[in-house]
Short mmCIF file of C-alpha atoms and ligand atoms in Angstrom, two decimals:
data_model
loop_
_atom_site.label_atom_id
_atom_site.label_comp_id
_atom_site.label_asym_id
_atom_site.label_seq_id
_atom_site.Cartn_x
_atom_site.Cartn_y
_atom_site.Cartn_z
CA MET L 1 15.43 1.90 -21.63
CA SER L 2 13.97 -1.64 -21.46
CA ALA L 3 11.97 -1.86 -18.21
CA SER L 4 10.03 1.08 -16.91
CA ARG L 5 11.71 3.70 -14.77
CA PHE L 6 9.42 2.58 -11.85
CA LEU L 7 10.70 -1.11 -12.07
CA ARG L 8 14.18 0.09 -12.65
CA ALA L 9 14.23 2.27 -9.52
CA CYS L 10 12.74 -0.49 -7.42
CA ARG L 11 15.80 -2.56 -8.59
CA ARG L 12 18.21 0.36 -7.89
CA GLN L 13 19.14 0.65 -11.49
CA PRO L 14 19.84 4.09 -13.15
CA VAL L 15 16.79 5.90 -14.39
CA ASP L 16 16.11 8.68 -16.80
CA ARG L 17 13.91 10.36 -14.28
CA THR L 18 12.83 9.56 -10.65
CA PRO L 19 9.64 7.60 -10.95
CA VAL L 20 6.55 8.95 -9.06
CA TRP L 21 3.18 7.42 -8.02
CA PHE L 22 0.83 8.09 -5.20
CA MET L 23 -0.63 5.81 -2.64
CA ARG L 24 -4.48 6.24 -3.03
CA GLN L 25 -3.97 8.01 -6.26
CA ALA L 26 -7.38 6.85 -7.33
CA GLY L 27 -10.06 8.14 -5.08
CA ARG L 28 -12.09 10.81 -3.54
CA ALA L 29 -9.67 13.70 -4.61
CA LEU L 30 -10.63 13.03 -8.18
CA PRO L 31 -14.05 14.40 -9.51
CA GLU L 32 -14.05 11.58 -12.11
CA TYR L 33 -13.71 8.99 -9.25
CA ARG L 34 -16.67 10.58 -7.36
CA ARG L 35 -18.79 10.38 -10.48
CA ILE L 36 -18.14 6.83 -11.27
CA ARG L 37 -18.29 5.59 -7.67
CA GLY L 38 -21.77 7.13 -6.78
CA GLU L 39 -23.17 6.13 -3.44
CA GLY L 40 -22.66 2.21 -3.61
CA SER L 41 -20.34 0.33 -1.58
CA ILE L 42 -16.63 0.37 -2.61
CA LEU L 43 -16.68 -3.34 -2.53
CA GLU L 44 -19.21 -3.36 -5.18
CA SER L 45 -17.10 -1.16 -7.46
CA ILE L 46 -14.09 -3.49 -6.67
CA ARG L 47 -16.28 -6.55 -7.83
CA ASN L 48 -17.00 -4.94 -11.13
CA PRO L 49 -13.92 -5.31 -13.46
CA ASP L 50 -14.93 -2.59 -15.77
CA THR L 51 -15.55 -0.01 -13.03
CA ALA L 52 -12.39 -1.23 -11.05
CA ALA L 53 -10.11 -0.95 -14.17
CA GLU L 54 -11.47 2.41 -15.16
CA ILE L 55 -10.93 3.82 -11.67
CA THR L 56 -7.36 2.45 -11.69
CA MET L 57 -6.80 4.20 -14.93
CA GLN L 58 -8.09 7.69 -13.85
CA PRO L 59 -4.89 8.82 -11.93
CA VAL L 60 -2.68 7.39 -14.70
CA ARG L 61 -4.32 9.62 -17.31
CA ARG L 62 -4.69 12.82 -15.09
CA TYR L 63 -1.36 12.77 -13.34
CA GLY L 64 1.05 11.03 -15.68
CA VAL L 65 2.28 8.85 -12.85
CA ASP L 66 4.81 6.13 -13.63
CA ALA L 67 2.97 3.24 -11.92
CA ALA L 68 -0.76 2.27 -11.54
CA ILE L 69 -2.05 0.61 -8.36
CA LEU L 70 -4.95 -1.64 -8.60
CA PHE L 71 -8.22 -0.35 -7.33
CA SER L 72 -9.11 -2.78 -4.48
CA ASP L 73 -8.76 -2.82 -0.72
CA ILE L 74 -6.67 -4.75 1.85
CA VAL L 75 -10.04 -6.34 3.20
CA VAL L 76 -11.00 -7.72 -0.13
CA PRO L 77 -9.62 -11.31 0.46
CA LEU L 78 -11.22 -11.41 3.96
CA ALA L 79 -14.62 -10.45 2.42
CA ALA L 80 -14.04 -12.99 -0.37
CA ILE L 81 -13.59 -15.80 2.04
CA GLY L 82 -16.64 -14.84 3.94
CA PHE L 83 -15.34 -13.40 7.09
CA GLY L 84 -18.06 -10.76 7.04
CA VAL L 85 -16.52 -7.36 6.19
CA ASP L 86 -18.03 -4.22 4.83
CA ILE L 87 -16.43 -0.81 4.01
CA THR L 88 -18.51 2.00 5.54
CA PRO L 89 -18.28 5.33 3.76
CA GLY L 90 -16.30 7.89 6.01
CA ARG L 91 -15.13 5.17 8.39
CA GLY L 92 -13.45 2.24 6.66
CA PRO L 93 -13.58 -1.45 7.14
CA VAL L 94 -16.09 -2.94 9.64
CA ILE L 95 -16.13 -6.46 10.74
CA GLU L 96 -19.54 -8.15 11.41
CA ARG L 97 -18.30 -10.57 14.06
CA PRO L 98 -14.79 -9.57 15.19
CA PHE L 99 -12.03 -12.11 15.96
CA ARG L 100 -12.13 -13.13 19.68
CA SER L 101 -11.06 -16.73 20.21
CA GLU L 102 -9.61 -19.96 18.82
CA ALA L 103 -12.98 -20.87 17.42
CA ASP L 104 -12.80 -17.86 15.11
CA LEU L 105 -9.66 -19.43 13.38
CA ALA L 106 -12.16 -21.67 11.63
CA ARG L 107 -13.58 -18.71 9.73
CA LEU L 108 -10.19 -18.17 8.14
CA ARG L 109 -8.98 -20.03 5.11
CA PRO L 110 -6.56 -19.69 2.29
CA LEU L 111 -7.70 -17.85 -0.80
CA ASP L 112 -8.83 -19.90 -3.86
CA ALA L 113 -8.32 -16.97 -6.32
CA GLU L 114 -10.25 -18.45 -9.21
CA ALA L 115 -13.35 -19.20 -7.16
CA ASP L 116 -13.02 -16.39 -4.48
CA VAL L 117 -11.84 -13.34 -6.33
CA PRO L 118 -12.39 -13.94 -10.04
CA TYR L 119 -13.15 -10.22 -10.49
CA VAL L 120 -9.64 -9.16 -9.14
CA VAL L 121 -8.06 -11.57 -11.73
CA GLU L 122 -10.23 -10.03 -14.46
CA THR L 123 -9.52 -6.56 -13.49
CA VAL L 124 -5.79 -7.07 -13.47
CA GLN L 125 -5.86 -8.88 -16.95
CA LYS L 126 -7.83 -5.99 -18.37
CA LEU L 127 -5.43 -3.41 -16.96
CA VAL L 128 -2.34 -5.14 -18.08
CA GLY L 129 -3.37 -4.76 -21.71
CA GLU L 130 -4.25 -1.16 -21.45
CA LEU L 131 -1.35 -0.03 -19.24
CA GLY L 132 1.09 -2.16 -21.39
CA GLU L 133 0.43 0.28 -24.33
CA LEU L 134 1.44 3.14 -22.22
CA GLY L 135 4.45 1.36 -20.70
CA VAL L 136 3.12 1.83 -17.28
CA PRO L 137 3.49 -1.10 -14.71
CA LEU L 138 0.66 -2.26 -12.36
CA ILE L 139 1.25 -2.59 -8.70
CA GLY L 140 -0.79 -5.35 -7.07
CA PHE L 141 -1.07 -5.24 -3.07
CA ALA L 142 -2.20 -6.88 0.03
CA GLY L 143 -2.54 -6.11 3.65
CA ALA L 144 0.30 -7.35 5.92
CA PRO L 145 -0.73 -9.86 8.73
CA PHE L 146 -0.55 -7.36 11.55
CA THR L 147 -2.67 -4.54 9.85
CA LEU L 148 -5.29 -7.19 8.77
CA ALA L 149 -5.46 -8.70 12.32
CA SER L 150 -5.90 -5.21 13.75
CA TYR L 151 -9.13 -4.90 11.72
CA LEU L 152 -10.39 -8.32 12.64
CA ILE L 153 -9.77 -7.95 16.33
CA GLU L 154 -10.78 -4.37 16.79
CA GLY L 155 -13.83 -4.69 14.39
CA GLY L 156 -12.99 -1.54 12.64
CA PRO L 157 -10.58 1.35 12.41
CA THR L 158 -8.91 2.23 15.73
CA ARG L 159 -6.35 4.64 17.11
CA ASP L 160 -4.81 2.76 20.00
CA PHE L 161 -5.00 -1.02 18.98
CA VAL L 162 -5.72 -1.92 22.64
CA LEU L 163 -7.67 -5.22 21.89
CA THR L 164 -4.97 -6.30 19.33
CA LYS L 165 -2.15 -5.78 21.57
CA ALA L 166 -3.98 -7.37 24.51
CA LEU L 167 -4.33 -10.55 22.38
CA MET L 168 -0.83 -10.50 21.21
CA HIS L 169 0.60 -10.33 24.65
CA SER L 170 -1.93 -12.58 26.45
CA ASP L 171 -2.18 -15.47 23.92
CA PRO L 172 0.89 -15.55 21.75
CA GLY L 173 0.01 -19.04 20.49
CA LEU L 174 -3.35 -17.87 19.15
CA TRP L 175 -1.85 -14.73 17.82
CA ASP L 176 0.76 -16.65 15.83
CA ARG L 177 -1.90 -19.10 14.31
CA LEU L 178 -3.94 -15.93 13.39
CA LEU L 179 -1.16 -14.04 11.74
CA ASP L 180 -0.02 -17.26 10.13
CA ALA L 181 -3.52 -17.74 8.47
CA LEU L 182 -3.51 -14.02 7.44
CA ALA L 183 -0.06 -14.51 5.93
CA THR L 184 -1.19 -17.30 3.84
CA LEU L 185 -4.26 -15.31 2.71
CA SER L 186 -2.12 -12.27 1.64
CA LEU L 187 0.29 -14.59 -0.10
CA GLY L 188 -2.51 -16.11 -2.10
CA PHE L 189 -3.90 -12.73 -2.93
CA LEU L 190 -0.55 -11.31 -4.17
CA SER L 191 0.29 -14.44 -6.20
CA ALA L 192 -3.08 -14.20 -7.93
CA GLN L 193 -2.42 -10.62 -8.84
CA VAL L 194 1.09 -11.44 -10.19
CA ALA L 195 -0.12 -14.51 -12.17
CA ALA L 196 -2.69 -12.28 -13.71
CA GLY L 197 0.06 -9.73 -14.74
CA ALA L 198 0.85 -7.28 -11.86
CA ALA L 199 4.46 -6.20 -12.37
CA ALA L 200 5.19 -5.33 -8.73
CA VAL L 201 3.59 -5.72 -5.22
CA GLN L 202 3.19 -3.66 -2.10
CA LEU L 203 2.60 -5.17 1.37
CA PHE L 204 0.78 -2.61 3.27
CA ASP L 205 1.58 -2.83 7.09
CA SER L 206 0.06 0.64 7.52
CA TRP L 207 -0.37 0.25 11.29
CA ALA L 208 2.92 -1.52 12.17
CA GLY L 209 4.05 1.81 13.70
CA ALA L 210 1.96 1.25 16.80
CA LEU L 211 4.35 -1.42 17.98
CA ALA L 212 7.54 -1.42 19.98
CA PRO L 213 10.62 -2.82 18.20
CA ALA L 214 10.85 -6.07 20.37
CA ASP L 215 7.12 -6.92 19.81
CA TYR L 216 7.35 -6.11 16.14
CA ARG L 217 10.49 -8.36 15.78
CA ASP L 218 9.04 -11.22 17.75
CA ARG L 219 5.23 -11.32 16.96
CA VAL L 220 4.99 -9.67 13.58
CA LEU L 221 8.20 -9.75 11.52
CA PRO L 222 8.32 -13.56 11.01
CA HIS L 223 4.83 -13.42 9.43
CA SER L 224 5.44 -10.38 7.23
CA ARG L 225 8.84 -12.07 6.16
CA ARG L 226 6.85 -15.29 5.15
CA VAL L 227 4.75 -13.21 2.76
CA LEU L 228 7.67 -11.31 1.21
CA GLU L 229 9.95 -14.29 0.91
CA GLY L 230 7.01 -16.40 -0.46
CA MET L 231 6.87 -13.81 -3.40
CA ALA L 232 10.66 -13.94 -4.08
CA GLY L 233 10.30 -16.46 -6.74
CA ALA L 234 7.85 -14.28 -8.76
CA ASP L 235 10.48 -11.99 -9.95
CA VAL L 236 8.67 -8.75 -9.29
CA PRO L 237 9.73 -6.00 -6.96
CA ARG L 238 8.22 -6.10 -3.52
CA ILE L 239 7.46 -2.97 -1.54
CA HIS L 240 6.96 -3.04 2.21
CA PHE L 241 5.25 0.07 3.65
CA GLY L 242 4.01 1.33 7.07
CA VAL L 243 3.27 4.60 8.83
CA GLY L 244 5.13 5.93 11.79
CA THR L 245 7.71 3.23 11.54
CA ALA L 246 10.82 5.21 12.45
CA GLN L 247 11.57 2.81 15.42
CA LEU L 248 11.19 -0.23 12.97
CA LEU L 249 12.93 0.65 9.84
CA GLU L 250 15.85 -1.80 10.01
CA LEU L 251 13.48 -4.45 11.19
CA MET L 252 11.12 -3.79 8.23
CA ALA L 253 13.99 -3.79 5.88
CA SER L 254 15.06 -7.22 7.10
CA ALA L 255 11.73 -8.66 6.25
CA GLY L 256 12.85 -9.22 2.62
CA ALA L 257 11.40 -6.45 0.47
CA ASP L 258 13.27 -4.79 -2.51
CA VAL L 259 11.87 -1.49 -1.50
CA VAL L 260 10.99 0.15 2.01
CA GLY L 261 8.28 2.73 2.13
CA VAL L 262 8.83 5.53 4.57
CA ASP L 263 6.55 8.25 5.84
CA TRP L 264 7.53 11.93 6.10
CA ARG L 265 8.70 11.64 9.87
CA VAL L 266 12.12 10.09 8.67
CA PRO L 267 14.29 12.08 6.15
CA LEU L 268 15.01 9.93 3.26
CA GLY L 269 18.76 10.24 3.43
CA GLU L 270 18.60 8.76 6.98
CA ALA L 271 16.17 6.19 5.64
CA ARG L 272 18.50 5.11 3.04
CA ARG L 273 21.47 4.78 5.35
CA ARG L 274 19.29 2.65 7.80
CA VAL L 275 17.67 0.24 5.23
CA GLY L 276 21.07 -0.23 3.57
CA PRO L 277 22.48 -0.19 0.01
CA GLU L 278 20.71 -3.50 -0.95
CA ARG L 279 17.19 -1.75 -0.76
CA ALA L 280 15.39 1.00 -2.53
CA VAL L 281 13.19 3.51 -0.60
CA GLN L 282 9.78 4.85 -1.37
CA GLY L 283 8.43 8.23 -0.18
CA ASN L 284 7.89 10.59 1.49
CA LEU L 285 6.07 13.91 0.94
CA ASP L 286 3.68 14.64 3.72
CA PRO L 287 0.20 14.49 2.22
CA ALA L 288 -0.80 17.55 4.08
CA ALA L 289 1.89 19.54 2.20
CA CYS L 290 -0.45 19.04 -0.86
CA LEU L 291 -3.18 21.05 0.91
CA ALA L 292 -1.14 23.98 1.83
CA GLY L 293 -0.88 25.64 -1.47
CA TRP L 294 1.50 25.06 -4.31
CA PRO L 295 4.48 27.03 -2.94
CA VAL L 296 4.59 24.86 0.08
CA ALA L 297 4.06 21.60 -1.88
CA GLU L 298 6.91 22.63 -4.24
CA ARG L 299 9.26 23.48 -1.40
CA LEU L 300 8.60 20.21 0.45
CA THR L 301 8.76 18.22 -2.82
CA ARG L 302 12.31 19.71 -3.53
CA ARG L 303 13.25 18.87 0.11
CA VAL L 304 12.36 15.19 -0.38
CA LEU L 305 14.39 14.98 -3.77
CA GLU L 306 17.46 16.58 -1.91
CA GLU L 307 17.17 14.21 0.94
CA ALA L 308 16.83 11.30 -1.47
CA GLY L 309 19.94 12.29 -3.18
CA THR L 310 21.15 11.05 -6.61
CA GLU L 311 22.10 7.42 -5.95
CA PRO L 312 19.73 5.07 -7.90
CA GLY L 313 16.86 3.45 -5.78
CA HIS L 314 14.21 6.13 -4.89
CA VAL L 315 10.58 5.90 -5.86
CA PHE L 316 8.87 9.38 -5.18
CA ASN L 317 5.57 8.93 -3.27
CA LEU L 318 3.60 10.66 -0.54
CA GLY L 319 4.46 9.40 3.05
CA HIS L 320 0.86 7.95 3.09
CA GLY L 321 -2.22 8.19 0.94
CA VAL L 322 -3.70 11.24 -0.94
CA LEU L 323 -6.09 13.02 1.28
CA PRO L 324 -9.54 13.43 -0.12
CA GLU L 325 -9.39 17.23 0.21
CA THR L 326 -6.38 17.45 -2.25
CA ASP L 327 -6.49 19.54 -5.24
CA PRO L 328 -5.66 17.21 -8.08
CA ALA L 329 -3.81 20.25 -9.80
CA VAL L 330 -1.24 20.16 -6.99
CA LEU L 331 -0.45 16.48 -7.55
CA GLU L 332 -0.26 17.02 -11.39
CA ARG L 333 2.41 19.71 -10.56
CA VAL L 334 4.25 17.35 -8.17
CA VAL L 335 4.61 14.81 -10.86
CA GLU L 336 5.85 17.37 -13.33
CA LEU L 337 8.33 18.95 -10.78
CA VAL L 338 9.81 15.49 -9.81
CA HIS L 339 10.22 14.54 -13.50
CA THR L 340 11.87 17.85 -14.56
CA GLU L 341 14.15 18.23 -11.46
CA THR L 342 15.37 14.76 -11.73
CA ALA L 343 15.99 14.52 -15.50
CA ARG L 344 19.42 12.91 -16.21
O1 LIG H 1 -15.63 4.80 -0.92
C1 LIG H 1 -14.38 5.12 -0.81
O2 LIG H 1 -13.98 5.82 -1.71
C2 LIG H 1 -13.74 5.01 0.48
C3 LIG H 1 -12.25 5.16 0.66
C4 LIG H 1 -11.54 4.03 0.23
C5 LIG H 1 -10.74 3.73 -0.91
C6 LIG H 1 -10.53 4.79 -2.14
C7 LIG H 1 -11.33 2.89 0.98
C8 LIG H 1 -11.92 2.49 2.21
N1 LIG H 1 -10.51 1.97 0.26
C9 LIG H 1 -10.09 2.46 -0.87
C10 LIG H 1 -9.19 1.78 -1.91
C11 LIG H 1 -7.94 1.41 -1.46
N2 LIG H 1 -7.57 0.86 -0.28
C12 LIG H 1 -6.67 1.49 -2.24
C13 LIG H 1 -6.84 1.96 -3.68
C14 LIG H 1 -5.75 2.02 -4.48
C15 LIG H 1 -4.98 3.38 -4.56
O3 LIG H 1 -4.05 3.52 -3.79
O4 LIG H 1 -5.29 4.17 -5.42
C16 LIG H 1 -5.74 0.94 -1.47
C17 LIG H 1 -4.14 0.87 -1.81
C18 LIG H 1 -6.17 0.70 -0.19
C19 LIG H 1 -5.46 -0.21 0.87
C20 LIG H 1 -5.94 0.11 2.26
N3 LIG H 1 -7.27 -0.08 2.73
C21 LIG H 1 -5.04 0.35 3.39
C22 LIG H 1 -3.57 0.43 3.19
C23 LIG H 1 -3.18 1.72 2.83
C24 LIG H 1 -3.33 2.90 3.70
O5 LIG H 1 -3.91 3.74 3.47
O6 LIG H 1 -2.57 2.70 4.82
C25 LIG H 1 -5.82 0.32 4.44
C26 LIG H 1 -5.37 0.68 5.94
C27 LIG H 1 -7.22 0.27 4.18
C28 LIG H 1 -8.40 0.15 4.91
C29 LIG H 1 -9.27 1.21 4.56
N4 LIG H 1 -10.10 1.20 3.57
C30 LIG H 1 -10.85 2.23 3.40
C31 LIG H 1 -10.44 3.14 4.52
C32 LIG H 1 -11.03 4.45 4.76
C33 LIG H 1 -9.50 2.48 5.21
C34 LIG H 1 -8.72 2.96 6.34
C35 LIG H 1 -9.50 3.07 7.64
C36 LIG H 1 -8.69 3.27 8.81
O7 LIG H 1 -8.31 4.51 9.12
O8 LIG H 1 -8.33 2.28 9.59
#
C-alpha cells in the first residue's frame, strides 16, 4: 500500500485497517510526558525542538497510532507575533490585554514563519525524518478564526462566549476584520508546517458549536473557508473539527475540508449521510468512555465502528481530546481493537 492508511482514509481510498489516532494523544495521560514537561510553561516546551519532537513521538511509540500530531498549541502563532499570550497550568490560554476595539487590530499581523516560529519549522523537520522511517505521517494544525477570536476577546477559556458573541453581533465590520486577520495568521501557520513536511492539517474550530447555524454561516464560515481553501494547493488532506457541532455539520462540511471531525453527540452513520460522499469523517468515541473501564470502552469502540460502516473514509478518533485522567493502557487496547476488528 503506497500511502499510509491514515492518508488513504482521509482521501476515501480503501485501507487494510481503519486508521486511528487521538486528539491530545500527547499530554498529561502519559507518565513519560509528565516527566519530560516538568513544571515549566508548555510554551517553553514547544519552543524547544528536541523536547517538542520527543513529546510528539511518545504516543506514537506507546499506542501504535497511525498518525502523529505536532506538539504545539493553537495560540502559538498569536504568542509568536507578540499578542501577549500565556498558557496557565490547569486553565489554558490567558491573554494579557484582550481584544476590545479597532485599535487592537494593529496588534495582529501575518506570520513570518522563518522569523516568528523557527522552532516549529525545526520540530516538524526533525519529526518528518523520524516518522518517515516508521511510515507514520505528521499532522500539523492551527486554530480556526472563531476559536482563536474567542480566546482573544474573552481573555481566556469561557463557557458562554458572551463577549465574543456581543462583538460579533454589535460590530460585524470589526468582527470580520478580526477574523480575517486570524484567518491569515492560521493560513501562514499551516503553510509553514506543510512546507516543513507535515502530511496533513487539522483546523481546530473547537468552540464553533456555541453558534446558531445562521450566525456560523454568515460570520464564521467564510473565514474558515478561506483558510481551508487556501490550503487546497498544498495537496495534503485537510481535517475540520469542532465540538458540539450537530447543528452545523452540513455548513462545516461546506467549508472545503476533506475530512469532517465529529464528536460523540452525532452517530457516525448520520454524520456520513449529512457531510456527503465527497468527504471522510473522523471520530467519535466519547473520551469519557475511556475512564469507565475496559468493558465500557470496548463496547463503545465497537459501536463507533458499527456506525462508521465499511465504506472507505473513516478515521477513528475520540470525539474530543484525551482526558488527563485516562489510563494509557485503555487507549492502547482501543488502537488494537480498531485494527483487529477492521482488518480487511
Ligand atoms: O501543560 C500542559 O500540558 C497543558 C495542557 C495542554 C496541552 C497538552 C495545552 C493547554 N495545550 C496542549 C497541547 C495541544 N493543544 C495540542 C497537542 C497535540 C496533541 O493533540 O497531542 C493540541 C492539538 C492543542 C490544540 C488546542 N489548544 C485546542 C484545540 C483542540 C481542543 O482541545 O479542542 C484548544 C482549544 C487549545 C487551547 C488550550 N490549550 C491548553 C488548554 C488546556 C486549552 C483549552 C482551554 C479551554 O478549555 O478553553
